[in-house]
Amino acid sequence: MSKLKLSLTTQIVIAVVLGIIFGTVVGDWAGNLKFIGDIFIRLIQMSVVLLVMTSVISAIGEMARGDEENKLGLKVGLHTFFWIIFATLLAAGLGFVLASIVRPGDGMQITEAYVASDTATLGFQETITNFVSTNIFSAMATADMIPIIVFSVLFGLGLNQWIKKSGDTLILDVVKQLNNITLNVIQTVMKIAPLGIFALLANVAGTIGLAVIGPMIKYLGILFVGVAIVMIVMVLITAAICKVNPALMPKKFLDMSMIALTTTSSAITFPTALKDTIEKFGVRRDIANFTMSVGMTMGSAGAAMSYVIMILFMQQASGVELPALKLVVGIFLAVMLTLGTITVPGGSAVVATFLATSLGLPVESIALIIGVDWFAGMFRTFLNVNNDVIVSMLVANSVDALDRDVYNGKKSVNAEVE
C-alpha cells in the first residue's frame, strides 16, 4: 500500500485547523507549546539577514553581464519600470487604505506584554541617518535590515563595476552559491512549519478562542477586494491609453489566470502568459519577451499589496501604535521587497519575519499569515501575472508595437514559445 504524501501547503492548512481546535479546547495550557513555535520563527529569522544580503548583491551584480534584453532601448526600459512602479504603488496604497479601514488584526491581542523596542518617535533626519550603519557587522548582529539593504546595494554596485572592469565573476558566483545554500536552509526549516504553526496558533487560540478566525477571514477578504479593484483600474487605464475594448480582456486572461490561481506561481504561469501576450493581446514578440521577463521578477503588485496588509495586520494584532514615519518606512520596505521577491516555499514566512523584525513588531501573528498563505498566494499571483500583461500592452503601445488586429481577433500570430 503506497504511503499518503501530503504537500507542505496541505500540512500547513491541517495544522492551522488543528491548532485552532486544540487551543480552543485546552485553553491557557496551550501556551506550554509556544516555545516550539518560537523555535520555528527563530530558525527563519537566523537566515533572513544572509538571504536578503545575497539576494540583493547577486541581483545587482548580475546586471553587469549585459543580457540581450538591455539592448531593447532606453524608452522601452523606462516605460516598463514606470508602469511596474505605478501599479506597485497603486496596489500598496490601496492595501494600506483597506487595511486601515477594516483593521483585520483588531481583536487578536496576541501579546499584551509587548513593549516596542524604540518607543521614542524619531525625526525625519535621524530616521534617514539611521538607514546607514557605521558597522555592517553590528547591523547584521542586530538584524537592522534597512542598513543591511543599503550596504548590500552599494556592495552590489561595486561588484557590478568590478565585473565590467575585470570580467572576473568569482565573487558574484560565491554570493550566488551562498544565496542558493541559504534558500536550501529555509526550505529545510519549512519542513517543520506545520509543527511550528500548530504550536503558535494553539497558543493564540488558547488565549482568545475562536476570535482568531475573524482576522484570518478579514485578511483574505481585504486582499481579494484590493486585487479586484487594482485589476479593474489597470484594465480601464490600458483600454483608454491603448484604445482597445476592455470587454475582450477577461476571456484573454482566462488561461493564465487559471494556472496562476491553481499553482500560485508566477514562474510556472510565465510560459502561458508570454505566449498569450503575443498571440492574444497583440504585443510584439521582442517587447513581450523583455517586459514579461522583467515583470516576472519585479512586477509584483499583488505582493506589494499583500506585504502592506501584513504590516498593518501585525501592528493591529499586537496593539502597537507605530509612528507615522515608521509606517512609511515599512511600506517603503514592502514595495522594495517586490522588486526582487524571494521566491521560495514559504516565502511569505520570510517576508513577514523580515518586516516584523525591521519594524520592531512581535512575530506571533506570523503564524496566521503563513496559515492562509496559499489562499493569499492565489490572489497575489493572479494580480502579479495579469498586471505583467497589462504593463506589456502599455509599453508596446508607447513604441507602436501593439497589433490591435491581433487583439481584436482579426489576425493570428505564432508566439513560437518553446
GROMACS .gro file of C-alpha atoms in nm:
model
  418
    1MET     CA    1   0.000   0.000   0.000
    2SER     CA    2   0.151   0.332  -0.107
    3LYS     CA    3   0.224   0.596   0.152
    4LEU     CA    4  -0.005   0.900   0.152
    5LYS     CA    5   0.205   1.209   0.084
    6LEU     CA    6   0.062   1.548   0.171
    7SER     CA    7   0.203   1.866   0.024
    8LEU     CA    8   0.350   2.125   0.260
    9THR     CA    9   0.055   2.354   0.187
   10THR     CA   10  -0.193   2.082   0.285
   11GLN     CA   11   0.004   2.007   0.602
   12ILE     CA   12   0.001   2.375   0.698
   13VAL     CA   13  -0.374   2.408   0.639
   14ILE     CA   14  -0.431   2.099   0.857
   15ALA     CA   15  -0.200   2.245   1.123
   16VAL     CA   16  -0.400   2.570   1.123
   17VAL     CA   17  -0.730   2.388   1.176
   18LEU     CA   18  -0.594   2.150   1.440
   19GLY     CA   19  -0.406   2.429   1.620
   20ILE     CA   20  -0.719   2.644   1.650
   21ILE     CA   21  -0.930   2.348   1.766
   22PHE     CA   22  -0.668   2.226   2.014
   23GLY     CA   23  -0.609   2.573   2.161
   24THR     CA   24  -0.981   2.641   2.193
   25VAL     CA   25  -1.039   2.309   2.372
   26VAL     CA   26  -0.745   2.313   2.618
   27GLY     CA   27  -0.737   2.689   2.677
   28ASP     CA   28  -0.440   2.850   2.851
   29TRP     CA   29  -0.249   2.521   2.876
   30ALA     CA   30  -0.172   2.551   2.503
   31GLY     CA   31   0.073   2.825   2.600
   32ASN     CA   32   0.311   2.547   2.706
   33LEU     CA   33   0.359   2.465   2.336
   34LYS     CA   34   0.451   2.818   2.234
   35PHE     CA   35   0.824   2.751   2.267
   36ILE     CA   36   0.801   2.511   1.969
   37GLY     CA   37   0.660   2.790   1.754
   38ASP     CA   38   0.924   3.030   1.885
   39ILE     CA   39   1.197   2.790   1.774
   40PHE     CA   40   1.043   2.771   1.426
   41ILE     CA   41   1.032   3.152   1.398
   42ARG     CA   42   1.393   3.183   1.519
   43LEU     CA   43   1.511   2.930   1.262
   44ILE     CA   44   1.365   3.152   0.991
   45GLN     CA   45   1.497   3.471   1.148
   46MET     CA   46   1.854   3.346   1.162
   47SER     CA   47   1.858   3.300   0.782
   48VAL     CA   48   1.686   3.624   0.682
   49VAL     CA   49   1.990   3.855   0.702
   50LEU     CA   50   2.210   3.634   0.483
   51LEU     CA   51   1.926   3.569   0.239
   52VAL     CA   52   1.848   3.939   0.193
   53MET     CA   53   2.214   4.035   0.155
   54THR     CA   54   2.297   3.766  -0.100
   55SER     CA   55   1.973   3.824  -0.294
   56VAL     CA   56   2.033   4.199  -0.331
   57ILE     CA   57   2.405   4.170  -0.405
   58SER     CA   58   2.362   3.894  -0.664
   59ALA     CA   59   2.069   4.071  -0.835
   60ILE     CA   60   2.265   4.395  -0.880
   61GLY     CA   61   2.592   4.220  -0.961
   62GLU     CA   62   2.419   4.009  -1.226
   63MET     CA   63   2.329   4.321  -1.424
   64ALA     CA   64   2.691   4.352  -1.531
   65ARG     CA   65   2.661   4.054  -1.764
   66GLY     CA   66   2.490   4.258  -2.034
   67ASP     CA   67   2.191   4.043  -2.122
   68GLU     CA   68   2.036   4.095  -2.464
   69GLU     CA   69   1.724   4.248  -2.308
   70ASN     CA   70   1.928   4.555  -2.213
   71LYS     CA   71   1.969   4.637  -2.586
   72LEU     CA   72   1.598   4.694  -2.642
   73GLY     CA   73   1.635   5.063  -2.579
   74LEU     CA   74   1.608   5.319  -2.306
   75LYS     CA   75   1.248   5.411  -2.390
   76VAL     CA   76   1.118   5.056  -2.351
   77GLY     CA   77   1.307   5.015  -2.024
   78LEU     CA   78   1.184   5.342  -1.876
   79HIS     CA   79   0.822   5.277  -1.973
   80THR     CA   80   0.841   4.924  -1.832
   81PHE     CA   81   0.975   5.039  -1.497
   82PHE     CA   82   0.731   5.332  -1.483
   83TRP     CA   83   0.423   5.114  -1.523
   84ILE     CA   84   0.557   4.844  -1.290
   85ILE     CA   85   0.622   5.103  -1.019
   86PHE     CA   86   0.287   5.274  -1.086
   87ALA     CA   87   0.092   4.950  -1.040
   88THR     CA   88   0.301   4.854  -0.737
   89LEU     CA   89   0.240   5.187  -0.562
   90LEU     CA   90  -0.130   5.174  -0.652
   91ALA     CA   91  -0.162   4.826  -0.501
   92ALA     CA   92   0.041   4.915  -0.191
   93GLY     CA   93  -0.156   5.235  -0.134
   94LEU     CA   94  -0.491   5.060  -0.175
   95GLY     CA   95  -0.379   4.782   0.059
   96PHE     CA   96  -0.290   5.043   0.321
   97VAL     CA   97  -0.628   5.218   0.288
   98LEU     CA   98  -0.831   4.895   0.304
   99ALA     CA   99  -0.635   4.752   0.599
  100SER     CA  100  -0.663   5.084   0.784
  101ILE     CA  101  -1.040   5.090   0.736
  102VAL     CA  102  -1.122   4.722   0.801
  103ARG     CA  103  -0.841   4.667   1.058
  104PRO     CA  104  -0.812   4.287   1.018
  105GLY     CA  105  -0.579   4.246   1.316
  106ASP     CA  106  -0.808   4.407   1.572
  107GLY     CA  107  -0.926   4.177   1.849
  108MET     CA  108  -0.626   3.945   1.832
  109GLN     CA  109  -0.445   4.076   2.143
  110ILE     CA  110  -0.167   3.830   2.078
  111THR     CA  111   0.087   3.988   2.310
  112GLU     CA  112  -0.027   4.206   2.595
  113ALA     CA  113   0.322   4.222   2.746
  114TYR     CA  114   0.484   4.354   2.430
  115VAL     CA  115   0.667   4.683   2.455
  116ALA     CA  116   0.815   4.840   2.144
  117SER     CA  117   1.193   4.843   2.145
  118ASP     CA  118   1.213   5.205   2.036
  119THR     CA  119   0.907   5.387   2.160
  120ALA     CA  120   1.056   5.729   2.104
  121THR     CA  121   0.947   5.885   1.777
  122LEU     CA  122   1.249   5.966   1.564
  123GLY     CA  123   1.263   6.276   1.350
  124PHE     CA  124   1.291   6.262   0.972
  125GLN     CA  125   1.662   6.344   0.960
  126GLU     CA  126   1.752   6.092   1.230
  127THR     CA  127   1.545   5.823   1.061
  128ILE     CA  128   1.721   5.877   0.729
  129THR     CA  129   2.062   5.888   0.902
  130ASN     CA  130   1.989   5.553   1.066
  131PHE     CA  131   1.949   5.399   0.721
  132VAL     CA  132   2.331   5.391   0.713
  133SER     CA  133   2.521   5.190   0.971
  134THR     CA  134   2.871   5.270   1.093
  135ASN     CA  135   2.940   4.897   1.119
  136ILE     CA  136   2.774   4.645   0.887
  137PHE     CA  137   2.858   4.357   1.121
  138SER     CA  138   2.680   4.534   1.405
  139ALA     CA  139   2.376   4.581   1.179
  140MET     CA  140   2.386   4.211   1.088
  141ALA     CA  141   2.413   4.108   1.453
  142THR     CA  142   2.104   4.310   1.546
  143ALA     CA  143   1.917   4.231   1.221
  144ASP     CA  144   1.888   4.603   1.144
  145MET     CA  145   1.752   4.540   0.796
  146ILE     CA  146   1.750   4.884   0.633
  147PRO     CA  147   2.125   4.949   0.681
  148ILE     CA  148   2.185   4.593   0.564
  149ILE     CA  149   1.994   4.659   0.242
  150VAL     CA  150   2.177   4.990   0.188
  151PHE     CA  151   2.513   4.817   0.231
  152SER     CA  152   2.406   4.530   0.003
  153VAL     CA  153   2.300   4.772  -0.272
  154LEU     CA  154   2.634   4.956  -0.251
  155PHE     CA  155   2.827   4.629  -0.244
  156GLY     CA  156   2.628   4.504  -0.543
  157LEU     CA  157   2.701   4.822  -0.738
  158GLY     CA  158   3.070   4.793  -0.654
  159LEU     CA  159   3.068   4.429  -0.761
  160ASN     CA  160   2.887   4.525  -1.080
  161GLN     CA  161   3.157   4.778  -1.170
  162TRP     CA  162   3.433   4.530  -1.083
  163ILE     CA  163   3.288   4.265  -1.315
  164LYS     CA  164   3.255   4.515  -1.600
  165LYS     CA  165   3.615   4.623  -1.547
  166SER     CA  166   3.785   4.288  -1.490
  167GLY     CA  167   3.543   4.029  -1.623
  168ASP     CA  168   3.603   3.832  -1.302
  169THR     CA  169   3.276   3.684  -1.173
  170LEU     CA  170   3.427   3.477  -0.890
  171ILE     CA  171   3.281   3.687  -0.608
  172LEU     CA  172   2.941   3.701  -0.780
  173ASP     CA  173   2.944   3.324  -0.818
  174VAL     CA  174   3.030   3.280  -0.449
  175VAL     CA  175   2.749   3.516  -0.345
  176LYS     CA  176   2.502   3.330  -0.567
  177GLN     CA  177   2.609   2.998  -0.416
  178LEU     CA  178   2.561   3.141  -0.066
  179ASN     CA  179   2.216   3.255  -0.174
  180ASN     CA  180   2.130   2.907  -0.301
  181ILE     CA  181   2.255   2.746   0.020
  182THR     CA  182   2.052   2.988   0.233
  183LEU     CA  183   1.742   2.911   0.026
  184ASN     CA  184   1.803   2.541   0.091
  185VAL     CA  185   1.830   2.612   0.464
  186ILE     CA  186   1.494   2.789   0.460
  187GLN     CA  187   1.337   2.509   0.257
  188THR     CA  188   1.461   2.264   0.520
  189VAL     CA  189   1.325   2.478   0.804
  190MET     CA  190   0.987   2.500   0.629
  191LYS     CA  191   0.952   2.123   0.662
  192ILE     CA  192   0.872   2.176   1.030
  193ALA     CA  193   0.640   2.468   0.955
  194PRO     CA  194   0.323   2.265   1.028
  195LEU     CA  195   0.451   2.183   1.377
  196GLY     CA  196   0.556   2.541   1.449
  197ILE     CA  197   0.231   2.686   1.316
  198PHE     CA  198   0.026   2.433   1.516
  199ALA     CA  199   0.204   2.540   1.835
  200LEU     CA  200   0.173   2.914   1.767
  201LEU     CA  201  -0.194   2.901   1.671
  202ALA     CA  202  -0.278   2.669   1.960
  203ASN     CA  203  -0.128   2.933   2.190
  204VAL     CA  204  -0.321   3.217   2.022
  205ALA     CA  205  -0.649   3.023   2.014
  206GLY     CA  206  -0.598   2.917   2.376
  207THR     CA  207  -0.574   3.285   2.471
  208ILE     CA  208  -0.853   3.441   2.263
  209GLY     CA  209  -1.052   3.137   2.144
  210LEU     CA  210  -1.238   3.124   1.813
  211ALA     CA  211  -1.195   3.500   1.772
  212VAL     CA  212  -0.881   3.407   1.579
  213ILE     CA  213  -1.092   3.303   1.277
  214GLY     CA  214  -1.230   3.652   1.213
  215PRO     CA  215  -0.892   3.818   1.147
  216MET     CA  216  -0.797   3.539   0.904
  217ILE     CA  217  -1.114   3.590   0.700
  218LYS     CA  218  -1.076   3.969   0.705
  219TYR     CA  219  -0.710   3.944   0.596
  220LEU     CA  220  -0.804   3.736   0.291
  221GLY     CA  221  -1.114   3.945   0.220
  222ILE     CA  222  -0.917   4.269   0.210
  223LEU     CA  223  -0.663   4.115  -0.027
  224PHE     CA  224  -0.937   3.981  -0.257
  225VAL     CA  225  -1.118   4.315  -0.276
  226GLY     CA  226  -0.792   4.505  -0.326
  227VAL     CA  227  -0.678   4.277  -0.610
  228ALA     CA  228  -1.014   4.314  -0.783
  229ILE     CA  229  -1.005   4.694  -0.760
  230VAL     CA  230  -0.646   4.722  -0.890
  231MET     CA  231  -0.725   4.490  -1.182
  232ILE     CA  232  -1.031   4.694  -1.280
  233VAL     CA  233  -0.837   5.022  -1.259
  234MET     CA  234  -0.541   4.890  -1.462
  235VAL     CA  235  -0.769   4.739  -1.728
  236LEU     CA  236  -0.956   5.069  -1.768
  237ILE     CA  237  -0.630   5.267  -1.787
  238THR     CA  238  -0.497   5.027  -2.051
  239ALA     CA  239  -0.818   5.041  -2.253
  240ALA     CA  240  -0.811   5.421  -2.251
  241ILE     CA  241  -0.443   5.459  -2.341
  242CYS     CA  242  -0.420   5.172  -2.590
  243LYS     CA  243  -0.767   5.238  -2.735
  244VAL     CA  244  -0.884   4.877  -2.710
  245ASN     CA  245  -1.209   4.717  -2.596
  246PRO     CA  246  -1.176   4.620  -2.226
  247ALA     CA  247  -1.464   4.372  -2.257
  248LEU     CA  248  -1.234   4.140  -2.456
  249MET     CA  249  -0.974   4.114  -2.180
  250PRO     CA  250  -1.138   3.873  -1.931
  251LYS     CA  251  -1.153   3.589  -2.184
  252LYS     CA  252  -0.794   3.655  -2.293
  253PHE     CA  253  -0.678   3.641  -1.930
  254LEU     CA  254  -0.861   3.313  -1.861
  255ASP     CA  255  -0.590   3.053  -1.933
  256MET     CA  256  -0.307   3.227  -1.748
  257SER     CA  257  -0.539   3.318  -1.461
  258MET     CA  258  -0.642   2.956  -1.407
  259ILE     CA  259  -0.277   2.847  -1.395
  260ALA     CA  260  -0.188   3.135  -1.162
  261LEU     CA  261  -0.477   3.058  -0.925
  262THR     CA  262  -0.408   2.684  -0.908
  263THR     CA  263  -0.026   2.692  -0.889
  264THR     CA  264   0.024   3.027  -0.706
  265SER     CA  265   0.347   3.056  -0.907
  266SER     CA  266   0.438   3.335  -1.148
  267ALA     CA  267   0.728   3.127  -1.280
  268ILE     CA  268   0.505   2.832  -1.371
  269THR     CA  269   0.249   3.066  -1.530
  270PHE     CA  270   0.516   3.257  -1.726
  271PRO     CA  271   0.528   3.044  -2.047
  272THR     CA  272   0.149   3.059  -2.092
  273ALA     CA  273   0.137   3.429  -2.005
  274LEU     CA  274   0.415   3.512  -2.253
  275LYS     CA  275   0.250   3.310  -2.530
  276ASP     CA  276  -0.090   3.472  -2.472
  277THR     CA  277   0.063   3.821  -2.452
  278ILE     CA  278   0.187   3.777  -2.808
  279GLU     CA  279  -0.093   3.568  -2.959
  280LYS     CA  280  -0.400   3.713  -2.784
  281PHE     CA  281  -0.304   4.065  -2.678
  282GLY     CA  282  -0.101   4.155  -2.988
  283VAL     CA  283   0.223   4.262  -2.821
  284ARG     CA  284   0.526   4.234  -3.048
  285ARG     CA  285   0.749   3.941  -2.957
  286ASP     CA  286   1.065   4.131  -2.858
  287ILE     CA  287   0.869   4.372  -2.638
  288ALA     CA  288   0.678   4.086  -2.477
  289ASN     CA  289   0.998   3.893  -2.406
  290PHE     CA  290   1.154   4.190  -2.229
  291THR     CA  291   0.856   4.326  -2.038
  292MET     CA  292   0.726   3.986  -1.926
  293SER     CA  293   1.073   3.874  -1.811
  294VAL     CA  294   1.124   4.193  -1.611
  295GLY     CA  295   0.767   4.171  -1.485
  296MET     CA  296   0.811   3.818  -1.354
  297THR     CA  297   1.099   3.939  -1.137
  298MET     CA  298   0.991   4.291  -1.047
  299GLY     CA  299   0.623   4.322  -1.139
  300SER     CA  300   0.469   4.209  -0.813
  301ALA     CA  301   0.179   4.445  -0.746
  302GLY     CA  302  -0.011   4.165  -0.573
  303ALA     CA  303   0.283   4.100  -0.343
  304ALA     CA  304   0.315   4.472  -0.263
  305MET     CA  305  -0.048   4.487  -0.155
  306SER     CA  306  -0.013   4.168   0.048
  307TYR     CA  307   0.302   4.289   0.228
  308VAL     CA  308   0.148   4.624   0.323
  309ILE     CA  309  -0.159   4.446   0.461
  310MET     CA  310   0.080   4.216   0.653
  311ILE     CA  311   0.242   4.515   0.823
  312LEU     CA  312  -0.087   4.664   0.936
  313PHE     CA  313  -0.221   4.322   1.036
  314MET     CA  314   0.079   4.255   1.262
  315GLN     CA  315   0.069   4.609   1.402
  316GLN     CA  316  -0.303   4.589   1.479
  317ALA     CA  317  -0.279   4.236   1.619
  318SER     CA  318  -0.005   4.341   1.860
  319GLY     CA  319  -0.183   4.658   1.969
  320VAL     CA  320   0.130   4.862   1.895
  321GLU     CA  321   0.090   5.211   1.754
  322LEU     CA  322   0.374   5.271   1.512
  323PRO     CA  323   0.478   5.632   1.445
  324ALA     CA  324   0.365   5.758   1.104
  325LEU     CA  325   0.723   5.783   0.980
  326LYS     CA  326   0.792   5.422   1.077
  327LEU     CA  327   0.480   5.310   0.890
  328VAL     CA  328   0.608   5.494   0.583
  329VAL     CA  329   0.942   5.313   0.619
  330GLY     CA  330   0.756   4.982   0.647
  331ILE     CA  331   0.556   5.049   0.331
  332PHE     CA  332   0.877   5.151   0.153
  333LEU     CA  333   1.035   4.820   0.256
  334ALA     CA  334   0.728   4.629   0.139
  335VAL     CA  335   0.749   4.793  -0.203
  336MET     CA  336   1.124   4.735  -0.228
  337LEU     CA  337   1.079   4.367  -0.147
  338THR     CA  338   0.857   4.326  -0.453
  339LEU     CA  339   1.138   4.444  -0.682
  340GLY     CA  340   1.314   4.114  -0.622
  341THR     CA  341   1.065   3.890  -0.448
  342ILE     CA  342   1.210   3.594  -0.259
  343THR     CA  343   1.053   3.301  -0.443
  344VAL     CA  344   1.094   3.006  -0.208
  345PRO     CA  345   0.839   2.776  -0.048
  346GLY     CA  346   0.711   2.969   0.250
  347GLY     CA  347   0.840   3.296   0.106
  348SER     CA  348   0.575   3.486   0.298
  349ALA     CA  349   0.716   3.350   0.622
  350VAL     CA  350   1.049   3.507   0.532
  351VAL     CA  351   0.889   3.835   0.426
  352ALA     CA  352   0.665   3.857   0.734
  353THR     CA  353   0.961   3.784   0.961
  354PHE     CA  354   1.171   4.043   0.780
  355LEU     CA  355   0.902   4.311   0.812
  356ALA     CA  356   0.829   4.232   1.177
  357THR     CA  357   1.200   4.242   1.261
  358SER     CA  358   1.256   4.566   1.070
  359LEU     CA  359   0.966   4.745   1.240
  360GLY     CA  360   1.016   4.600   1.586
  361LEU     CA  361   0.684   4.414   1.586
  362PRO     CA  362   0.620   4.081   1.764
  363VAL     CA  363   0.610   3.776   1.540
  364GLU     CA  364   0.327   3.570   1.689
  365SER     CA  365   0.079   3.680   1.422
  366ILE     CA  366   0.308   3.542   1.150
  367ALA     CA  367   0.151   3.200   1.210
  368LEU     CA  368  -0.185   3.327   1.086
  369ILE     CA  369  -0.025   3.481   0.777
  370ILE     CA  370   0.156   3.158   0.691
  371GLY     CA  371  -0.154   2.955   0.768
  372VAL     CA  372  -0.364   3.125   0.500
  373ASP     CA  373  -0.076   3.198   0.263
  374TRP     CA  374  -0.186   2.952  -0.004
  375PHE     CA  375  -0.516   3.136  -0.042
  376ALA     CA  376  -0.342   3.474  -0.029
  377GLY     CA  377  -0.094   3.343  -0.285
  378MET     CA  378  -0.378   3.278  -0.529
  379PHE     CA  379  -0.480   3.644  -0.521
  380ARG     CA  380  -0.121   3.773  -0.527
  381THR     CA  381  -0.020   3.562  -0.825
  382PHE     CA  382  -0.339   3.645  -1.016
  383LEU     CA  383  -0.262   4.016  -0.994
  384ASN     CA  384   0.112   3.975  -1.050
  385VAL     CA  385   0.069   3.777  -1.373
  386ASN     CA  386  -0.223   3.967  -1.526
  387ASN     CA  387  -0.067   4.303  -1.446
  388ASP     CA  388   0.254   4.197  -1.623
  389VAL     CA  389   0.048   4.153  -1.941
  390ILE     CA  390  -0.115   4.493  -1.891
  391VAL     CA  391   0.228   4.655  -1.849
  392SER     CA  392   0.344   4.479  -2.165
  393MET     CA  393   0.049   4.625  -2.359
  394LEU     CA  394   0.113   4.976  -2.229
  395VAL     CA  395   0.483   4.958  -2.317
  396ALA     CA  396   0.409   4.812  -2.661
  397ASN     CA  397   0.162   5.092  -2.728
  398SER     CA  398   0.427   5.353  -2.641
  399VAL     CA  399   0.664   5.223  -2.911
  400ASP     CA  400   0.395   5.135  -3.168
  401ALA     CA  401   0.442   4.762  -3.112
  402LEU     CA  402   0.081   4.671  -3.026
  403ASP     CA  403  -0.111   4.495  -3.304
  404ARG     CA  404  -0.479   4.575  -3.250
  405ASP     CA  405  -0.586   4.334  -3.523
  406VAL     CA  406  -0.441   4.051  -3.316
  407TYR     CA  407  -0.607   4.188  -3.003
  408ASN     CA  408  -0.943   4.209  -3.179
  409GLY     CA  409  -0.910   3.856  -3.318
  410LYS     CA  410  -0.885   3.966  -3.681
  411LYS     CA  411  -0.530   3.836  -3.722
  412SER     CA  412  -0.332   3.546  -3.578
  413VAL     CA  413   0.036   3.522  -3.490
  414ASN     CA  414   0.254   3.242  -3.360
  415ALA     CA  415   0.449   3.316  -3.044
  416GLU     CA  416   0.686   3.026  -3.108
  417VAL     CA  417   0.740   2.979  -2.736
  418GLU     CA  418   0.915   2.654  -2.664
   0.00000   0.00000   0.00000
